Coordinates of C-alpha atoms in Angstrom, one line a residue:
M1 CA 160.4 55.8 6.3
S2 CA 162.4 53.8 9.0
S3 CA 161.1 50.2 7.8
A4 CA 160.2 48.6 4.7
V5 CA 156.9 48.8 2.9
R6 CA 155.3 45.4 3.1
I7 CA 153.0 44.2 0.0
H8 CA 151.4 40.8 0.2
L9 CA 149.5 39.2 -2.9
D10 CA 146.8 36.6 -2.2
L11 CA 146.3 34.3 -5.1
R12 CA 144.5 31.4 -3.2
E13 CA 141.2 31.8 -5.1
P14 CA 142.5 31.8 -8.8
E15 CA 139.1 30.8 -10.0
R16 CA 137.8 34.3 -9.3
Q17 CA 140.8 35.8 -11.3
T18 CA 141.0 38.4 -8.6
V19 CA 144.2 39.2 -6.7
R20 CA 143.8 40.4 -3.1
V21 CA 146.5 42.9 -2.3
S22 CA 147.5 44.4 1.1
L23 CA 150.2 47.0 1.7
S24 CA 151.4 47.9 5.0
W25 CA 153.8 50.8 6.2
S26 CA 154.6 52.9 9.2
P27 CA 153.8 56.6 8.3
E28 CA 156.1 59.5 9.4
T29 CA 153.6 62.4 8.7
M30 CA 149.9 62.9 9.4
H31 CA 149.3 63.5 5.7
Q32 CA 149.5 60.2 3.5
S33 CA 149.0 59.8 -0.1
W34 CA 149.4 56.9 -2.6
Q35 CA 148.8 56.1 -6.2
M36 CA 148.6 53.2 -8.6
P37 CA 150.8 53.6 -11.7
V38 CA 148.8 54.6 -14.9
W39 CA 151.3 53.0 -17.2
T40 CA 153.8 50.1 -17.3
P41 CA 157.3 51.0 -18.0
G42 CA 158.4 49.6 -21.4
S43 CA 155.0 50.0 -22.8
Y44 CA 154.3 53.7 -23.5
T45 CA 150.6 54.3 -23.2
V46 CA 148.3 55.2 -20.4
R47 CA 146.6 51.9 -19.4
D48 CA 144.9 53.0 -16.2
H49 CA 145.4 50.0 -14.3
V50 CA 143.1 51.4 -11.6
Q51 CA 140.2 50.4 -13.7
H52 CA 140.5 46.9 -12.5
L53 CA 140.7 47.7 -8.7
H54 CA 137.9 47.7 -6.2
S55 CA 137.3 47.2 -2.5
L56 CA 139.9 49.8 -1.4
R57 CA 140.1 50.2 2.4
L58 CA 142.7 51.9 4.7
E59 CA 143.1 50.7 8.3
S60 CA 144.9 51.6 11.4
E61 CA 145.0 49.8 14.7
G62 CA 142.1 47.6 13.3
G63 CA 139.9 50.4 12.4
P64 CA 139.0 52.2 9.1
V65 CA 140.8 55.5 8.3
P66 CA 138.8 57.8 6.0
F67 CA 140.4 58.7 2.7
R68 CA 139.5 60.8 -0.4
R69 CA 140.2 60.3 -4.1
V70 CA 142.0 63.2 -5.7
T71 CA 142.6 61.8 -9.1
P72 CA 141.4 58.6 -10.8
S73 CA 144.6 56.8 -9.7
R74 CA 145.6 58.7 -6.4
W75 CA 144.2 59.0 -2.9
Q76 CA 145.0 61.0 0.3
A77 CA 144.4 60.6 3.9
D78 CA 144.8 62.7 6.9
L79 CA 145.6 60.6 9.9
P80 CA 144.5 60.8 13.6
H81 CA 147.8 59.3 14.8
L82 CA 151.1 57.8 13.3
A83 CA 150.2 54.2 14.0
P84 CA 151.0 51.6 11.2
L85 CA 148.8 51.5 8.1
T86 CA 147.2 48.8 6.1
L87 CA 145.9 49.4 2.7
S88 CA 143.7 46.5 1.2
Y89 CA 142.1 46.1 -2.2
A90 CA 141.3 43.6 -4.9
V91 CA 142.4 43.7 -8.5
E92 CA 140.7 41.9 -11.3
A93 CA 143.2 40.0 -13.3
R94 CA 141.8 38.8 -16.6
N95 CA 144.3 40.4 -19.1
L96 CA 146.9 38.0 -20.3
T97 CA 149.6 40.4 -21.6
V98 CA 153.2 41.1 -20.8
R99 CA 152.2 44.5 -19.4
T100 CA 149.1 43.6 -17.4
C101 CA 147.7 40.9 -14.9
H102 CA 146.2 37.5 -15.3
L103 CA 145.1 34.9 -12.9
D104 CA 143.4 31.6 -13.5
P105 CA 143.3 28.1 -11.9
D106 CA 146.5 27.1 -13.9
L107 CA 148.5 30.3 -13.9
A108 CA 149.4 33.6 -12.6
S109 CA 151.2 36.1 -14.6
L110 CA 151.4 39.4 -13.0
C111 CA 152.6 42.8 -13.8
L112 CA 153.2 44.5 -10.4
A113 CA 152.6 48.1 -12.1
G114 CA 149.0 46.8 -12.3
L115 CA 149.0 45.8 -8.6
A116 CA 151.2 47.9 -6.5
M117 CA 150.6 51.2 -5.0
E118 CA 153.4 53.8 -4.7
V119 CA 153.1 55.5 -1.2
E120 CA 154.4 58.9 -1.3
G121 CA 157.6 59.3 0.6
C122 CA 158.4 55.7 0.3
R123 CA 159.5 55.2 -3.3
W124 CA 163.2 54.8 -2.3
S125 CA 162.5 52.6 0.8
A126 CA 162.9 48.9 0.6
H127 CA 159.6 46.7 -0.3
Q128 CA 159.1 43.3 1.0
L129 CA 156.9 41.1 -1.1
T130 CA 155.1 37.9 0.0
V131 CA 152.8 35.9 -1.9
S132 CA 150.2 33.2 -0.9
A133 CA 149.3 30.7 -3.7
P134 CA 147.7 27.3 -3.9
E135 CA 149.6 24.7 -2.2
D136 CA 150.7 22.9 -5.5
W137 CA 152.0 26.0 -7.2
S138 CA 155.5 27.4 -7.3
V139 CA 156.0 31.1 -7.3
H140 CA 158.9 32.9 -9.1
V141 CA 159.9 36.4 -8.8
P142 CA 163.4 37.9 -10.1
L143 CA 164.1 39.4 -6.7
D144 CA 166.4 38.4 -3.8
H145 CA 164.9 36.1 -1.3
S146 CA 164.2 37.5 2.0
G147 CA 162.6 35.3 4.8
E148 CA 159.4 33.8 3.4
G149 CA 159.2 36.5 0.5
W150 CA 161.4 38.7 -1.6
I151 CA 162.9 42.1 -1.1
A152 CA 163.1 44.9 -3.5
A153 CA 165.5 47.7 -3.0
D154 CA 162.9 50.2 -3.7
F155 CA 159.5 51.0 -5.4
D156 CA 161.1 50.9 -9.0
A157 CA 162.7 47.5 -8.3
L158 CA 159.4 46.1 -7.0
V159 CA 157.2 47.2 -10.1
D160 CA 159.9 45.9 -12.4
S161 CA 159.7 42.4 -10.9
P162 CA 156.9 40.2 -12.6
V163 CA 155.4 37.5 -10.6
H164 CA 154.6 34.1 -12.2
A165 CA 153.1 31.1 -10.4
G166 CA 151.7 27.7 -11.1
S167 CA 152.9 24.5 -12.2
L168 CA 155.9 25.9 -14.4
E169 CA 158.8 24.1 -16.1
V170 CA 162.1 25.6 -14.8
R171 CA 165.3 25.3 -16.6
H172 CA 168.6 26.7 -15.6
F173 CA 171.4 27.9 -17.8
R174 CA 174.6 29.8 -17.7
V175 CA 175.6 32.9 -19.9
L176 CA 179.4 33.7 -19.3
D177 CA 179.3 32.1 -16.1
H178 CA 176.3 33.9 -14.8
Q179 CA 173.2 31.9 -13.8
H180 CA 170.0 32.5 -15.5
Q181 CA 166.5 31.0 -15.1
L182 CA 164.1 30.1 -18.0
L183 CA 160.4 29.6 -17.0
L184 CA 158.5 27.8 -19.8
I185 CA 154.7 28.1 -19.7
G186 CA 153.3 25.9 -22.4
A187 CA 155.2 23.7 -25.0
P188 CA 155.1 23.4 -28.8
P189 CA 152.9 20.4 -29.9
G190 CA 156.0 18.6 -31.0
G191 CA 158.0 19.6 -27.9
W192 CA 161.0 21.9 -27.9
P193 CA 164.0 21.2 -30.2
P194 CA 166.7 19.4 -28.4
S195 CA 169.0 22.4 -29.2
F196 CA 166.6 24.9 -27.7
L197 CA 168.5 25.8 -24.5
D198 CA 171.9 25.8 -26.4
D199 CA 170.4 28.1 -28.9
V200 CA 169.1 30.5 -26.3
I201 CA 172.6 30.6 -24.6
A202 CA 174.2 31.3 -27.9
V203 CA 171.9 34.2 -28.6
C204 CA 172.4 35.7 -25.2
E205 CA 176.2 35.2 -25.4
A206 CA 176.2 36.8 -28.9
T207 CA 174.2 39.9 -27.3
C208 CA 177.1 40.1 -24.7
R209 CA 179.8 40.1 -27.5
L210 CA 177.7 42.8 -29.2
M211 CA 178.0 44.9 -26.0
G212 CA 181.3 44.0 -24.9
T213 CA 180.3 43.2 -21.3
P214 CA 178.9 40.4 -19.3
P215 CA 175.2 40.5 -18.6
P216 CA 174.4 43.6 -16.4
A217 CA 171.7 41.4 -14.5
A218 CA 174.6 39.1 -13.5
D219 CA 173.2 36.1 -11.7
R220 CA 169.6 37.3 -11.3
Y221 CA 168.2 37.1 -14.8
Q222 CA 164.9 35.3 -15.4
L223 CA 163.4 34.7 -18.8
V224 CA 159.8 33.9 -19.0
L225 CA 158.3 32.4 -22.2
I226 CA 154.5 31.9 -22.4
L227 CA 153.2 30.0 -25.5
L228 CA 149.8 30.7 -26.8
E229 CA 147.8 29.8 -29.6
N230 CA 148.2 33.5 -30.8
G231 CA 150.7 35.9 -29.4
Y232 CA 153.8 37.7 -30.0
G233 CA 155.6 40.3 -27.8
G234 CA 157.9 41.0 -24.9
L235 CA 158.4 43.3 -22.0
E236 CA 161.9 44.0 -20.8
H237 CA 163.0 44.1 -17.0
D238 CA 166.2 44.9 -15.3
H239 CA 166.5 41.3 -14.3
G240 CA 164.6 39.6 -17.0
A241 CA 162.0 39.5 -19.7
V242 CA 158.5 38.1 -20.2
L243 CA 157.7 36.8 -23.7
H244 CA 154.5 35.7 -25.5
Y245 CA 154.9 33.6 -28.6
S246 CA 152.5 31.5 -30.8
W247 CA 153.1 27.8 -30.7
A248 CA 151.6 27.7 -34.1
A249 CA 154.2 30.1 -35.4
L250 CA 156.9 27.7 -34.3
E251 CA 155.6 25.2 -36.8
K252 CA 156.7 27.6 -39.6
P253 CA 160.3 27.4 -40.9
E254 CA 161.0 31.1 -40.0
G255 CA 158.9 30.8 -36.7
Y256 CA 161.9 29.4 -34.5
R257 CA 164.3 32.0 -35.7
Q258 CA 162.0 34.7 -35.0
L259 CA 161.4 33.3 -31.6
L260 CA 165.4 33.5 -31.0
Q261 CA 165.4 37.0 -32.3
L262 CA 162.6 38.0 -29.9
I263 CA 164.7 36.6 -27.0
G264 CA 167.6 38.5 -28.3
H265 CA 165.7 41.7 -28.5
E266 CA 164.6 41.6 -24.9
Y267 CA 167.9 40.4 -23.8
L268 CA 169.6 43.4 -25.3
H269 CA 167.2 45.5 -23.5
Q270 CA 169.2 44.8 -20.2
W271 CA 171.6 47.5 -21.7
N272 CA 169.7 49.7 -24.0
V273 CA 166.5 51.2 -22.3
R274 CA 166.6 49.5 -19.0
R275 CA 170.0 51.0 -17.9
L276 CA 170.9 53.1 -20.9
R277 CA 167.7 55.0 -20.9
P278 CA 166.4 58.3 -22.3
A279 CA 166.9 61.2 -19.8
E280 CA 163.2 61.9 -19.8
L281 CA 162.6 58.5 -18.3
R282 CA 165.2 58.7 -15.5
P283 CA 163.5 58.3 -13.0
Y284 CA 160.1 57.1 -14.1
N285 CA 157.0 59.0 -13.5
Y286 CA 154.3 56.4 -12.8
G287 CA 151.6 59.0 -12.5
S288 CA 151.5 60.4 -16.1
A289 CA 152.7 60.0 -19.6
V290 CA 156.4 61.1 -20.2
I291 CA 157.2 62.2 -23.6
S292 CA 160.5 61.0 -25.0
E293 CA 161.9 61.0 -28.5
G294 CA 164.7 58.7 -27.4
L295 CA 162.3 55.8 -27.8
W296 CA 163.4 55.4 -31.4
F297 CA 167.0 54.7 -30.1
A298 CA 165.6 52.3 -27.4
E299 CA 163.5 50.2 -29.6
G300 CA 164.9 51.0 -33.2
I301 CA 168.4 50.1 -32.5
T302 CA 167.4 46.9 -30.5
S303 CA 165.1 46.0 -33.4
Y304 CA 168.0 46.4 -35.9
F305 CA 170.4 44.3 -33.8
D306 CA 167.9 41.6 -32.9
L307 CA 167.8 40.5 -36.6
A308 CA 171.5 40.3 -36.5
L309 CA 171.9 38.4 -33.2
T310 CA 171.1 34.8 -34.7
L311 CA 173.7 35.4 -37.2
L312 CA 176.2 36.5 -34.8
A313 CA 175.3 33.5 -32.7
G314 CA 175.8 31.0 -35.6
R315 CA 172.2 30.2 -35.7
S316 CA 171.5 31.7 -39.2
D317 CA 173.5 32.9 -42.2
R318 CA 174.1 36.0 -44.3
P319 CA 171.2 35.4 -46.8
T320 CA 168.9 34.8 -44.1
F321 CA 169.8 37.9 -42.3
L322 CA 169.6 39.8 -45.5
A323 CA 166.1 38.4 -46.1
D324 CA 164.9 39.3 -42.5
L325 CA 166.4 43.0 -42.9
G326 CA 164.8 43.1 -46.2
D327 CA 161.4 42.3 -44.7
E328 CA 161.9 45.0 -42.2
L329 CA 162.9 47.6 -44.8
S330 CA 159.8 46.5 -46.8
R331 CA 157.4 47.2 -44.2
V332 CA 158.8 50.8 -43.9
Q333 CA 158.6 51.3 -47.5
L334 CA 155.1 50.1 -47.7
T335 CA 153.8 52.4 -44.8
P336 CA 152.4 55.5 -46.2
G337 CA 152.5 57.3 -42.9
R338 CA 156.2 57.5 -43.3
R339 CA 155.6 60.6 -45.5
V340 CA 153.5 62.1 -42.8
Q341 CA 155.0 61.4 -39.4
S342 CA 158.7 61.8 -38.6
L343 CA 160.7 59.4 -36.5
S344 CA 161.1 61.6 -33.6
D345 CA 157.3 62.5 -33.6
S346 CA 156.5 58.7 -33.9
A347 CA 158.3 58.2 -30.7
R348 CA 156.7 61.4 -28.8
E349 CA 153.3 60.3 -29.9
A350 CA 153.7 56.7 -28.9
W351 CA 151.3 57.2 -26.0
V352 CA 148.4 58.2 -28.1
K353 CA 149.1 56.5 -31.5
L354 CA 151.3 53.4 -31.6
Y355 CA 149.6 51.4 -29.0
K356 CA 146.2 52.5 -30.1
A357 CA 146.4 51.9 -33.9
T358 CA 143.5 51.5 -36.1
A359 CA 143.2 50.1 -39.5
T360 CA 144.0 53.4 -41.1
S361 CA 146.7 54.4 -38.7
R362 CA 149.4 53.4 -41.3
D363 CA 148.4 56.1 -43.5
T364 CA 149.5 58.9 -41.2
Q365 CA 151.8 57.1 -38.8
V366 CA 155.0 55.1 -38.8
S367 CA 156.3 52.6 -36.2
Y368 CA 159.4 53.9 -34.3
Y369 CA 160.4 50.2 -34.0
R370 CA 160.5 49.6 -37.8
L371 CA 161.6 53.3 -38.9
G372 CA 164.1 53.1 -36.1
A373 CA 165.5 49.9 -37.3
A374 CA 165.8 51.3 -40.8
T375 CA 167.6 54.5 -39.5
A376 CA 170.0 52.0 -37.3
F377 CA 170.8 50.5 -40.7
C378 CA 171.6 53.8 -42.4
L379 CA 173.6 54.8 -39.4
D380 CA 175.5 51.6 -39.5
V381 CA 176.4 51.9 -43.2
R382 CA 177.6 55.4 -42.8
L383 CA 179.6 54.8 -39.8
R384 CA 181.4 51.6 -41.4
R385 CA 182.4 54.0 -44.3
R386 CA 184.4 55.8 -41.7
N387 CA 186.0 52.6 -40.3
S388 CA 183.4 52.7 -37.2
S389 CA 180.1 50.9 -36.7
L390 CA 176.7 51.3 -34.9
S391 CA 177.7 48.6 -32.5
S392 CA 180.8 50.5 -31.6
L393 CA 178.7 53.6 -31.1
L394 CA 176.3 51.7 -28.8
R395 CA 179.1 50.3 -26.7
R396 CA 180.5 53.8 -26.2
L397 CA 177.2 55.2 -25.3
W398 CA 176.8 52.3 -22.8
G399 CA 180.1 53.3 -21.3
S400 CA 179.4 57.0 -21.0
H401 CA 175.8 56.9 -20.0
G402 CA 174.6 53.3 -19.3
R403 CA 177.0 52.1 -16.7
S404 CA 176.6 55.3 -14.8
A405 CA 172.7 55.4 -15.0
R406 CA 173.0 58.8 -16.8
G407 CA 170.1 59.6 -19.1
F408 CA 171.1 60.4 -22.6
H409 CA 169.8 63.1 -25.0
R410 CA 169.8 63.3 -28.8
G411 CA 172.8 65.7 -28.5
D412 CA 174.8 62.7 -26.8
I413 CA 174.4 60.6 -29.7
Q414 CA 175.2 63.3 -32.2
A415 CA 178.4 64.1 -30.4
L416 CA 179.5 60.5 -30.8
L417 CA 178.6 60.6 -34.6
A418 CA 180.5 63.7 -35.1
E419 CA 183.7 62.1 -33.9
S420 CA 183.6 59.7 -36.9
D421 CA 181.6 61.8 -39.4
P422 CA 180.6 65.4 -38.6
A423 CA 178.0 65.4 -41.6
L424 CA 176.4 62.4 -40.1
S425 CA 175.5 64.1 -37.0
D426 CA 173.6 66.8 -39.0
D427 CA 172.1 64.1 -41.2
L428 CA 170.6 62.3 -38.1
A429 CA 168.6 65.4 -37.2
T430 CA 167.1 65.4 -40.6
W431 CA 166.3 61.8 -40.4
L432 CA 164.6 62.1 -37.0
D433 CA 162.6 65.4 -37.7
Q434 CA 161.8 65.2 -41.5
P435 CA 159.2 62.4 -42.7
D436 CA 160.5 60.2 -45.5
S437 CA 164.1 61.5 -45.5
L438 CA 166.1 58.3 -44.8
P439 CA 168.5 57.4 -47.9
L440 CA 167.7 53.7 -47.9
E441 CA 168.4 53.2 -51.6
A442 CA 171.8 55.0 -51.3
C443 CA 172.7 53.0 -48.2
T444 CA 172.0 49.7 -49.8
Q445 CA 173.9 50.5 -52.9
E446 CA 176.8 51.3 -50.8
L447 CA 176.9 47.6 -49.6
G448 CA 176.5 46.4 -53.1
L449 CA 172.9 45.6 -52.4
R450 CA 169.6 46.4 -54.3
L451 CA 166.2 47.2 -52.8
D452 CA 163.8 46.5 -55.6
P453 CA 159.9 46.7 -55.6
V454 CA 158.0 43.5 -56.4
M455 CA 154.7 44.2 -58.0
R456 CA 151.5 42.4 -56.9
S457 CA 150.4 39.4 -59.1
S458 CA 146.8 40.5 -59.0
P459 CA 145.0 43.9 -59.5
D460 CA 145.0 46.2 -56.6
P461 CA 141.6 47.9 -55.7
G462 CA 143.5 50.2 -53.2
M463 CA 141.5 49.1 -50.1
T464 CA 141.6 46.5 -47.3
L465 CA 138.5 44.4 -46.4
R466 CA 137.1 42.4 -43.6
D467 CA 134.3 39.9 -43.0
E468 CA 132.0 40.9 -40.2
G469 CA 128.5 39.2 -39.5
G470 CA 128.2 38.0 -42.9
A471 CA 129.0 41.2 -44.6
V472 CA 132.1 42.4 -46.5
L473 CA 133.2 45.8 -45.1
V474 CA 136.0 48.2 -46.1
S475 CA 138.6 48.6 -43.4
R476 CA 141.1 51.0 -45.1
V477 CA 141.2 53.0 -48.1
R478 CA 144.9 53.7 -49.5
P479 CA 145.2 57.3 -50.1
G480 CA 145.0 58.2 -53.8
G481 CA 144.3 54.6 -54.6
P482 CA 141.5 53.1 -56.8
A483 CA 139.1 52.8 -54.0
A484 CA 139.6 56.4 -52.9
T485 CA 138.9 57.5 -56.5
A486 CA 135.8 55.6 -56.4
A487 CA 134.7 57.5 -53.3
L488 CA 134.7 54.3 -51.0
V489 CA 135.4 55.0 -47.4
P490 CA 136.1 52.6 -44.3
D491 CA 133.0 50.9 -43.0
D492 CA 131.2 51.0 -46.4
E493 CA 129.7 47.6 -47.0
L494 CA 130.3 46.0 -50.4
I495 CA 127.3 44.3 -51.7
A496 CA 128.1 43.2 -55.2
V497 CA 130.9 43.5 -57.6
R498 CA 130.2 43.1 -61.5
G499 CA 126.7 42.1 -60.6
R500 CA 128.0 39.2 -58.4
R501 CA 126.9 39.1 -54.8
L502 CA 129.7 39.2 -52.2
R503 CA 129.6 36.8 -49.3
R504 CA 133.1 37.0 -48.2
M505 CA 136.0 39.2 -48.7
T506 CA 138.0 36.4 -50.7
D507 CA 135.2 36.6 -53.4
I508 CA 136.4 39.8 -54.7
S509 CA 139.8 39.0 -56.0
G510 CA 138.5 37.0 -59.1
L511 CA 136.0 39.8 -60.0
L512 CA 138.6 42.5 -60.4
K513 CA 140.4 41.2 -63.4
G514 CA 140.0 42.9 -66.7
S515 CA 140.8 46.3 -68.0
T516 CA 137.4 48.0 -67.8
P517 CA 135.9 49.9 -64.8
V518 CA 134.4 47.6 -62.2
P519 CA 130.9 48.4 -61.2
I520 CA 130.4 48.0 -57.3
V521 CA 127.2 48.3 -55.3
Y522 CA 127.8 49.2 -51.9
A523 CA 125.9 50.4 -48.6
R524 CA 126.6 53.3 -46.5
R525 CA 124.6 54.1 -43.3
G526 CA 122.1 51.6 -44.7
C527 CA 121.6 53.3 -48.1
L528 CA 122.5 51.5 -51.3
A529 CA 124.8 53.3 -53.9
E530 CA 126.9 52.4 -56.9
T531 CA 130.4 53.4 -58.0
H532 CA 133.0 52.2 -60.4
L533 CA 136.6 51.2 -59.5
I534 CA 139.6 50.8 -61.9
P535 CA 142.2 48.4 -60.1
D536 CA 145.8 49.3 -60.6
E537 CA 149.1 47.9 -60.0
A538 CA 150.7 48.3 -56.7
V539 CA 153.9 47.2 -54.8
D540 CA 153.4 43.9 -52.9
R541 CA 156.8 44.1 -51.2
W542 CA 160.5 45.3 -51.6
L543 CA 163.1 42.8 -52.0
L544 CA 166.8 43.3 -50.6
S545 CA 169.2 41.3 -52.6
W546 CA 172.7 41.1 -53.7
D547 CA 173.8 43.3 -56.7
P548 CA 175.6 41.1 -59.1
G549 CA 177.3 44.3 -60.5
S550 CA 178.7 45.5 -57.3
S551 CA 182.3 46.8 -57.2
A552 CA 185.1 45.3 -55.1
S553 CA 185.0 48.2 -52.6
Q554 CA 181.2 47.8 -52.1
R555 CA 181.8 44.0 -51.5
A556 CA 184.5 44.7 -49.0
L557 CA 182.2 47.3 -47.0
R558 CA 179.5 44.6 -47.1
D559 CA 181.7 41.9 -45.6
Q560 CA 182.7 44.4 -42.8
W561 CA 179.1 45.1 -42.3
F562 CA 178.3 41.4 -42.1
Q563 CA 180.6 41.1 -39.0
I564 CA 178.1 43.1 -36.9
L565 CA 180.5 43.9 -34.1

């Protein structure tokens, strides 16, 4: 294509929560094809953004051009001539997440994977973006300005650039002499701490020290933070990140630290996954799911280091880091699915499992974020035993594959591991491919730490309940637990326990005490039945703590591990 693709977003009727989109280009062939992405990079599940699209129209020289749909998200047209084309359509924007589109009278938060069409043959052409918004709104896009809009080097750069508009608070800050922008949408009830911007800078600079380079986004990094009543998550981009966080969570003592950790997690993604990317994701295929086991490295390694970034930034201390890591390892230990699903399969199956979890998913699945972080911990300990570290391996992989935009494979990681510890390269293959194979206890012991179970203080019925429409329903039954032995299954309605009527799920805790079997009346498919349940003990959590009997060599290795770098 000889000229840029031009895309225009019309946000001037925000009360309709609909974005009007027009896409214009000059065709070079009589056969044209275009598609809407079926997924958003960084969120590995098919979202079918096209479900929100309507009023699609193709025009040339002021008149309509016939086209046909060849897949749910792809269209084709045979042109009568090579005059410029304009594709127009509307997209409903009512889903406020970091990976979708939302528009209302106060705010536009738009992920362009849900708005922009990829025109065949134009992917690597420049794309020029313009936006029409209400007069009192400001519009922010992490792209270079061009005339009245912004210019993206190609379709990938366009899709990777979220659009935010409204009356937003904008703060500027510098990280290692590089200009960054912070967009704040919402504020805590008591306002932001006076140290907030300094704390953000400290975490970003700590991330740069971890990677041994200035920020790859240089002077064009935009951090968007949207505060909600309930919410947690983020989506990374080459030149920024969009975060959702709960203002209520900020009222808790650990809430502010966890926000800084989330900021560090997404900031680290500039390196790991945006530029240091699994080979299967280079380049992206927007038309279908792309299977990659490398997601464990992209998210697991990042999740491990985000816990350490506040320590590295001087915003927390060693006991706090230990407690945060212990919580992460505890969640892994309490997930029965770790015995069923391997880490590599967890990554490969992300498209159909992780983002579509149910109440019982944890019995057969494990998160590659959390198990990946636990694997990163074990790798770090084993490498430090050989006078190396996981941070050193990450920096080396960045140098060999990230800087040059080469996709990496498992073998590239194993080759670097083998240079320090040949056995560790083989062990990684086991940890990736065999469920429940991670040597967590051995690795904690090497650091003079203990990972001990803490039992529940009350009897465990082996099931999770929920209140629904005035009824108490079973959500999950722990495999092999008391409820499973009593033949209860999810969606059974618990009517009475020990002859007492249940009104809400909290009523059951006091009725389980005692050593005798507990009679339960329940309903299944509208029919009443009775069973007996014998509660047992269960682990409430796992506690990571100092071992008072640790040796001098263990303490020395632990001190080295606490250095992070």
